[in-house]
Coordinates of C-alpha atoms and ligand atoms in Angstrom, one line a residue:
M13 CA 17.7 60.2 20.4
R14 CA 14.3 59.2 19.9
R15 CA 13.2 56.1 17.4
I16 CA 10.5 58.1 14.8
T17 CA 8.8 56.7 11.3
V18 CA 7.1 58.7 8.9
F19 CA 4.0 56.9 7.0
G20 CA 3.4 58.9 4.5
A21 CA 5.9 60.5 4.5
T22 CA 6.4 63.0 1.0
G23 CA 2.3 64.1 1.2
S24 CA 1.7 67.3 2.7
I25 CA 1.2 66.3 6.2
G26 CA 4.3 64.1 6.5
Q27 CA 6.7 67.2 4.6
S28 CA 5.4 69.2 7.3
A29 CA 6.7 67.1 10.0
L30 CA 10.1 66.4 8.5
D31 CA 10.0 70.1 8.2
L32 CA 9.9 69.8 11.9
V33 CA 12.5 66.6 12.4
A34 CA 15.0 68.6 10.3
R35 CA 14.6 71.3 12.5
D36 CA 16.4 68.9 15.5
P37 CA 18.1 66.2 13.2
D38 CA 20.3 65.6 16.7
A39 CA 16.7 64.6 18.4
Y40 CA 15.5 61.6 15.9
D41 CA 17.1 58.5 14.8
V42 CA 15.0 58.4 11.6
V43 CA 14.2 54.3 11.5
A44 CA 11.5 54.4 8.6
L45 CA 10.4 56.9 6.0
T46 CA 7.7 55.3 3.2
G47 CA 6.1 57.1 0.2
G48 CA 4.3 56.6 -3.0
R49 CA 5.1 57.8 -6.4
N50 CA 7.5 60.7 -5.2
I51 CA 10.2 58.8 -4.7
T52 CA 12.8 61.7 -5.4
Q53 CA 11.3 63.5 -2.3
L54 CA 11.8 59.7 -0.7
A55 CA 15.4 59.3 -1.8
H56 CA 16.0 63.3 -0.6
D57 CA 14.2 63.4 2.5
A58 CA 16.0 59.6 3.8
R59 CA 19.1 60.8 2.6
R60 CA 19.3 64.0 4.1
L61 CA 17.6 62.5 7.6
N62 CA 19.8 59.2 7.1
A63 CA 17.0 57.0 7.7
D64 CA 17.2 53.3 8.5
L65 CA 15.0 52.4 5.5
A66 CA 12.9 54.0 2.9
V67 CA 9.7 52.6 1.5
T68 CA 7.5 53.0 -1.6
C69 CA 4.2 51.3 -1.9
Y70 CA 4.6 51.0 -5.7
E71 CA 6.4 47.9 -5.8
E72 CA 7.3 48.5 -9.8
L73 CA 9.4 51.9 -7.8
Y74 CA 11.4 49.2 -6.3
Y75 CA 14.8 49.5 -8.9
E76 CA 14.6 53.0 -9.5
L77 CA 14.2 54.0 -5.3
K78 CA 17.5 51.5 -4.8
G79 CA 19.3 53.7 -7.4
L80 CA 18.5 56.7 -5.9
L81 CA 20.0 55.4 -2.5
A82 CA 22.8 53.5 -3.7
D83 CA 25.5 55.9 -2.5
T84 CA 23.7 55.4 0.9
D85 CA 23.2 52.9 3.9
V86 CA 19.8 53.1 3.7
E87 CA 18.1 50.1 3.0
V88 CA 15.3 50.2 0.1
A89 CA 12.0 48.4 0.1
A90 CA 8.4 48.5 -1.9
G91 CA 5.0 47.1 -2.1
P92 CA 2.5 47.7 0.8
Q93 CA 3.8 44.4 2.6
A94 CA 6.7 46.4 2.6
I95 CA 5.3 48.9 4.6
A96 CA 3.5 46.2 7.2
E97 CA 7.3 45.5 7.6
A98 CA 8.3 48.8 8.2
A99 CA 6.0 49.3 10.8
A100 CA 6.5 46.6 12.6
R101 CA 9.8 48.0 13.5
P102 CA 9.7 49.4 17.0
V103 CA 10.0 53.4 17.1
D104 CA 9.0 55.8 20.1
W105 CA 7.1 57.9 17.8
A106 CA 5.2 56.9 14.5
L107 CA 3.2 59.5 12.1
S108 CA 0.1 57.6 9.8
A109 CA 0.0 60.3 7.3
I110 CA -0.8 57.9 4.1
V111 CA -3.9 58.8 2.8
G112 CA -7.0 56.6 2.9
A113 CA -7.8 53.2 3.9
A114 CA -4.7 52.0 3.1
G115 CA -2.7 53.8 6.1
L116 CA -5.2 51.2 8.5
V117 CA -2.7 48.4 8.3
P118 CA 0.3 50.0 8.8
G119 CA -1.3 51.8 11.9
L120 CA -2.1 48.5 13.5
A121 CA 1.1 47.3 13.0
A122 CA 3.3 50.1 14.6
L123 CA 0.1 49.9 17.5
A124 CA 1.0 46.4 18.2
H125 CA 4.9 47.1 19.9
G126 CA 3.4 50.0 21.9
T127 CA 4.8 53.2 20.1
T128 CA 2.9 56.4 20.1
L129 CA 0.7 56.8 17.2
A130 CA 0.3 60.1 15.7
L131 CA -2.9 59.9 14.0
A132 CA -3.4 61.9 10.6
N133 CA -5.4 59.1 8.9
K134 CA -8.5 59.6 9.9
E135 CA -9.9 57.1 7.6
S136 CA -8.6 54.4 9.6
L137 CA -10.3 55.5 12.7
V138 CA -13.8 55.8 10.4
T139 CA -13.3 52.4 8.8
A140 CA -12.1 50.4 12.2
G141 CA -12.2 53.2 15.4
P142 CA -12.7 50.1 17.7
L143 CA -10.3 47.9 16.3
L144 CA -7.9 50.7 16.8
L145 CA -8.4 51.7 20.2
E146 CA -8.4 48.1 21.2
R147 CA -4.9 47.2 20.1
A148 CA -3.6 50.5 21.7
K149 CA -5.2 49.3 24.6
T150 CA -4.0 46.0 24.8
H151 CA -0.2 47.0 23.6
G152 CA -0.1 49.5 26.3
A153 CA 0.4 52.0 22.7
T154 CA -0.9 55.7 23.1
I155 CA -2.9 57.5 20.3
L156 CA -2.6 60.8 19.4
P157 CA -5.0 62.8 17.1
V158 CA -2.9 65.4 14.3
D159 CA -6.1 66.7 12.3
S160 CA -6.5 69.8 13.7
E161 CA -9.8 69.8 15.5
H162 CA -9.2 67.0 17.2
S163 CA -5.9 68.0 18.1
A164 CA -7.4 71.3 19.1
V165 CA -10.4 68.9 21.2
F166 CA -7.8 66.8 23.1
Q167 CA -5.7 70.7 24.3
A168 CA -9.2 71.5 25.1
L169 CA -9.7 68.3 27.0
V170 CA -6.6 68.3 29.1
G171 CA -7.0 67.7 32.7
E172 CA -10.5 67.7 32.0
D173 CA -13.4 64.9 33.0
M174 CA -15.4 63.3 30.3
A175 CA -18.2 63.1 31.8
A176 CA -18.7 67.2 32.5
V177 CA -18.6 67.7 28.2
E178 CA -22.0 68.4 27.0
R179 CA -20.6 69.3 23.4
V180 CA -17.6 68.8 21.0
I181 CA -17.8 71.6 18.2
I182 CA -15.7 71.3 15.3
T183 CA -15.4 74.2 12.7
A184 CA -15.4 73.7 8.9
S185 CA -14.5 76.9 6.8
G186 CA -16.8 75.6 4.4
G187 CA -14.5 74.3 1.2
A188 CA -13.9 76.1 -2.1
F189 CA -17.8 76.2 -3.3
R190 CA -18.7 77.9 0.2
D191 CA -20.3 80.9 -1.7
W192 CA -21.3 79.1 -4.9
P193 CA -25.3 79.0 -5.7
V194 CA -26.0 75.3 -4.7
A195 CA -27.5 75.0 -8.8
K196 CA -24.3 75.7 -10.0
L197 CA -22.3 72.9 -7.7
A198 CA -23.4 69.9 -10.1
T199 CA -21.4 72.0 -12.4
A200 CA -17.8 72.3 -10.4
T201 CA -14.6 71.0 -12.0
L202 CA -11.7 69.2 -10.9
A203 CA -9.3 72.3 -10.9
E204 CA -12.2 74.6 -8.7
A205 CA -12.7 71.8 -5.9
S206 CA -9.1 71.1 -5.8
S207 CA -8.4 75.0 -3.8
H208 CA -8.7 75.4 -0.3
P209 CA -9.8 79.4 1.4
N210 CA -7.4 78.6 4.1
W211 CA -5.4 75.4 4.0
D212 CA -2.7 73.9 1.7
M213 CA -3.3 70.1 2.1
G214 CA -2.8 67.0 -0.2
Q215 CA -5.6 67.3 -3.5
R216 CA -8.0 64.6 -1.6
I217 CA -8.8 66.0 1.2
T218 CA -8.8 69.4 -0.3
I219 CA -11.9 68.4 -2.5
D220 CA -13.4 66.6 0.6
S221 CA -13.0 70.0 2.1
A222 CA -15.1 71.2 -0.9
S223 CA -17.7 68.2 -0.3
M224 CA -17.7 68.7 3.3
F225 CA -17.3 64.5 3.2
N226 CA -13.6 65.6 5.3
K227 CA -16.3 67.4 7.7
G228 CA -18.7 64.3 7.6
M229 CA -15.4 61.9 8.1
E230 CA -14.2 64.5 11.1
L231 CA -17.4 64.1 12.7
I232 CA -17.0 60.3 13.0
E233 CA -13.6 60.6 13.8
T234 CA -14.5 62.2 16.7
K235 CA -17.0 59.7 17.9
E236 CA -14.8 57.2 17.3
F237 CA -11.9 58.5 19.2
F238 CA -13.4 60.7 21.9
G239 CA -16.4 58.1 22.6
V240 CA -18.6 61.0 22.7
D241 CA -22.8 60.6 21.8
P242 CA -23.2 62.1 18.3
E243 CA -26.0 64.0 19.4
M244 CA -23.2 65.3 21.5
I245 CA -21.1 66.6 18.3
E246 CA -21.6 69.5 16.0
V247 CA -20.1 70.8 13.2
L248 CA -19.9 75.3 12.6
V249 CA -18.8 76.9 9.6
H250 CA -16.1 79.5 10.6
R251 CA -14.6 80.6 7.2
E252 CA -11.1 82.1 9.0
S253 CA -10.2 78.8 10.3
L254 CA -8.8 80.1 13.3
I255 CA -10.7 78.5 16.0
H256 CA -10.4 74.5 15.1
A257 CA -12.8 73.0 17.7
M258 CA -14.8 74.2 20.9
V259 CA -15.3 72.1 23.7
G260 CA -18.8 73.1 25.8
F261 CA -19.0 71.4 29.6
N262 CA -21.7 71.2 31.9
D263 CA -21.4 74.6 33.3
G264 CA -21.8 76.7 30.3
A265 CA -18.2 77.0 29.7
L266 CA -17.2 76.8 26.1
M267 CA -13.2 75.9 25.6
A268 CA -12.0 77.0 21.9
H269 CA -8.6 76.0 20.6
V270 CA -7.4 79.0 18.5
G271 CA -4.0 78.6 16.2
P272 CA -3.0 79.6 12.4
P273 CA -4.2 77.0 9.8
D274 CA -0.8 75.5 10.2
M275 CA -1.0 71.8 9.9
R276 CA 2.7 72.1 11.8
H277 CA 1.1 73.0 15.0
A278 CA -0.9 69.5 15.5
I279 CA 1.8 67.9 14.4
G280 CA 4.6 69.8 16.7
Y281 CA 2.1 69.3 19.8
A282 CA 1.8 65.5 18.9
L283 CA 5.1 65.2 18.4
H284 CA 6.3 66.6 21.8
W285 CA 2.8 65.7 23.9
P286 CA 2.7 65.9 26.8
D287 CA 5.1 68.8 26.5
R288 CA 4.7 71.8 24.8
R289 CA 7.6 73.1 22.9
H290 CA 8.5 76.0 20.6
L291 CA 6.9 75.7 17.3
P292 CA 7.9 77.5 14.0
V293 CA 4.1 78.8 13.4
E294 CA 2.6 82.1 13.2
R295 CA 1.4 83.9 15.7
L296 CA -2.2 85.3 15.6
D297 CA -2.6 88.9 15.8
L298 CA -5.7 88.9 16.6
A299 CA -6.5 92.9 16.8
R300 CA -5.4 92.9 13.2
I301 CA -7.6 89.9 12.3
G302 CA -10.6 91.8 13.8
Q303 CA -13.2 89.8 13.8
L304 CA -14.2 85.7 13.6
T305 CA -17.2 84.7 12.0
F306 CA -20.2 81.8 12.3
E307 CA -22.9 80.1 10.7
A308 CA -24.8 77.1 10.9
P309 CA -24.0 74.2 7.8
D310 CA -26.4 74.5 5.0
H311 CA -27.3 70.7 4.6
A312 CA -28.7 71.4 1.6
R313 CA -24.9 72.6 0.2
Y314 CA -23.2 69.4 2.0
P315 CA -25.2 66.4 2.0
A316 CA -22.2 64.6 3.3
L317 CA -23.3 65.6 6.7
A318 CA -26.8 64.1 7.2
I319 CA -24.6 60.9 5.2
A320 CA -22.2 60.9 8.3
Q321 CA -25.0 61.2 10.7
R322 CA -26.8 58.5 9.5
V323 CA -23.3 56.3 9.5
M324 CA -23.0 57.6 13.7
Q325 CA -26.4 56.2 14.1
M326 CA -25.6 52.6 12.4
G327 CA -22.4 52.3 13.9
G328 CA -20.5 48.9 13.3
L329 CA -19.0 48.6 9.6
S330 CA -20.7 51.2 7.9
G331 CA -18.0 53.6 8.8
A332 CA -15.7 51.2 6.5
V333 CA -18.3 51.4 3.5
F334 CA -19.0 55.0 4.3
N335 CA -15.0 55.6 3.5
A336 CA -14.6 52.9 0.6
A337 CA -17.5 54.3 -1.0
K338 CA -16.5 58.1 -0.4
E339 CA -13.0 57.2 -1.8
R340 CA -14.3 55.0 -4.8
A341 CA -16.5 58.2 -5.3
L342 CA -13.6 60.7 -5.2
D343 CA -11.3 58.3 -7.6
G344 CA -14.7 58.7 -10.2
F345 CA -14.6 62.6 -9.8
I346 CA -10.9 62.9 -10.3
A347 CA -10.9 61.0 -13.1
G348 CA -13.4 62.8 -14.7
Q349 CA -16.2 60.1 -14.6
I350 CA -18.8 61.7 -12.0
G351 CA -20.0 64.8 -11.4
F352 CA -19.2 66.6 -8.4
L353 CA -22.6 66.3 -6.7
D354 CA -22.6 62.7 -7.6
M355 CA -20.2 61.7 -5.0
S356 CA -22.3 61.6 -2.4
R357 CA -25.0 59.8 -4.5
V358 CA -23.2 57.1 -5.1
V359 CA -21.7 56.9 -1.0
E360 CA -25.7 57.0 -0.4
V361 CA -26.5 54.4 -2.7
T362 CA -23.7 52.7 -1.6
L363 CA -24.9 52.4 1.9
D364 CA -28.7 51.9 1.4
K365 CA -27.4 48.9 -0.6
M366 CA -25.3 47.6 1.8
S367 CA -27.3 48.4 4.9
A368 CA -30.2 46.0 3.1
T369 CA -27.9 42.8 2.9
G370 CA -27.5 43.1 6.2
G371 CA -25.0 42.4 9.2
L372 CA -23.0 46.0 8.8
Q373 CA -24.3 46.7 12.0
S374 CA -24.0 43.4 13.6
G375 CA -20.6 42.5 12.1
A376 CA -18.2 42.5 14.1
I377 CA -15.1 45.1 13.3
T378 CA -12.2 42.7 12.7
L379 CA -9.5 43.5 10.6
D380 CA -11.0 41.0 7.9
N381 CA -14.8 41.9 8.5
V382 CA -13.6 45.5 7.8
L383 CA -10.7 44.3 4.5
E384 CA -14.4 42.9 2.9
T385 CA -16.4 45.2 3.8
D386 CA -14.3 47.9 2.2
R387 CA -13.8 45.5 -0.5
L388 CA -17.2 45.4 -1.5
A389 CA -18.3 48.5 -0.6
R390 CA -15.9 49.6 -3.7
V391 CA -17.3 46.9 -6.1
Y392 CA -20.9 48.6 -5.5
A393 CA -20.0 52.5 -5.5
T394 CA -18.0 51.6 -8.9
E395 CA -21.3 49.9 -10.2
A396 CA -23.4 53.0 -8.2
F397 CA -20.9 55.4 -10.4
N398 CA -21.4 53.7 -13.9
Q399 CA -25.2 53.7 -13.9
L400 CA -24.7 57.4 -13.0
G401 CA -22.9 58.1 -15.6
Ligands
NDP5 P1 -1.7 63.5 0.4 O1 -2.0 62.9 -0.5 O2 -0.3 64.9 0.5 O3 0.1 62.3 0.6 C1 -0.4 61.3 0.9 C2 0.9 60.0 1.6 O4 0.3 59.1 1.2 C3 2.4 60.8 0.4 O5 3.3 59.8 1.0 C4 1.7 59.3 -0.6 O6 2.7 59.5 -1.2 C5 1.3 58.2 0.1 N1 0.3 57.7 -0.5 C6 -0.5 57.3 -1.1 N2 -1.4 56.2 -1.4 C7 -0.7 55.3 -0.8 C8 -1.0 54.3 -0.8 N3 -1.7 53.2 -1.2 N4 -0.1 53.3 0.4 C9 1.0 53.8 0.7 N5 1.4 55.0 0.8 C10 0.3 56.0 -0.5 O7 -2.1 63.7 2.0 P2 -2.4 64.7 3.0 O8 -0.5 64.8 4.1 O9 -3.1 65.7 2.9 O10 -3.1 63.8 3.9 C11 -2.7 62.5 4.4 C12 -3.6 62.1 5.8 O11 -3.7 63.1 6.6 C13 -5.2 61.7 5.3 O12 -5.7 61.2 5.8 C14 -5.6 62.7 5.1 O13 -7.0 63.0 5.6 C15 -5.0 63.7 6.9 N6 -5.0 64.9 7.1 C16 -4.2 65.9 6.4 C17 -4.0 67.6 6.4 C18 -3.6 68.2 5.3 O14 -3.7 69.2 6.2 N7 -3.2 67.6 4.5 C19 -5.0 67.4 7.8 C20 -5.7 66.6 8.2 C21 -5.6 65.4 8.0 P3 3.1 59.6 -2.9 O15 2.9 61.5 -2.6 O16 4.9 60.1 -3.0 O17 2.7 59.2 -4.1
MG6 MG1 -9.4 68.5 9.8

């Protein structure tokens, strides 16, 4: 039996992972499941999968969760520290599927015992990529990408020599507003931004897909994870979301990864890696689909892409600023405090301010520096959006 832990088990990615686990319960010994507000789901899954431990990140929900599991022998804990402690329990495989920078510390803790970490939490690569990779190297741990584009690149690279790679192309659906007049974007509402043409995902990443902050994050994620130069990474708008990424080699070949828009593919690939096993995802009928389309991204519609390019060039702690300012701006948009287009302005102003004060590029990427940069960026981003409002 493989010992596994799922961080962010109650979310969109976490639930897709538990769907795969529940289909073959005898294969897994579930050590810990973590969640946030949705303790009903957390308790339900901890019970049915017979987890050793269930943790919510909210301390105030401890007694409620404890009550829901009172008649079981599932251990219960609450708070960010309890999640970090859960991460310190050795497992063979862990899934990092918390949303936001809160995923960084548990991911680092899991790597410290040499586990295989399936990484959906792109924020940790964007804020502290070098730290994560170094931690994995030091402890003989493996990081496997779960983001669909990065899983696709990873699969296209199996057996290949990185020295032969010329370009990495990640695709984007274009999000909810791909057909809106650019002038109308300023009026976009939360409900309008929260629906995705192809994927069913958590609310935050769905809004980030409409703004392409998600693709900006993924550019940085590609640079960090695969160690390729920013100039080699391209974004291609592909409305059908069937080709997830392509890798271009020095002989002109492009290896494309094609699959249904179902995260259980990328999660399942990471779960069974290095093997391939049967997965319960749709088999594509390409004759029925008929055609696939491609367009260059419109930078006027998606300013987040240029900001991400700038961050890739800057390197250092600028990824931590980008992510934290983006998270804060997204909080502001969700709370109705700022408009849709204000999000990219807030991130830009925050980056300008923090790069002017220095240290962003030269500062060492230690956990303390990353957390402090994240904290400061949220303060500056809040100031920026208060000025806009
Ligand atoms: P969801 O919002 O659906 O789920 C997030 C999970 O994290 C939930 O379990 C939530 O608990 C928990 N959580 C929220 N805040 C905290 C916190 N502060 N500390 C600890 N746990 C917390 O997100 P997704 O599943 O969509 O995304 C998860 C990650 O995967 C993100 O990094 C996202 O970018 C990435 N990703 C997602 C894809 C998708 O298809 N959804 C595709 C590719 C990458 P609760 O809900 O109980 O409050
Ligand atoms: Mg993705």
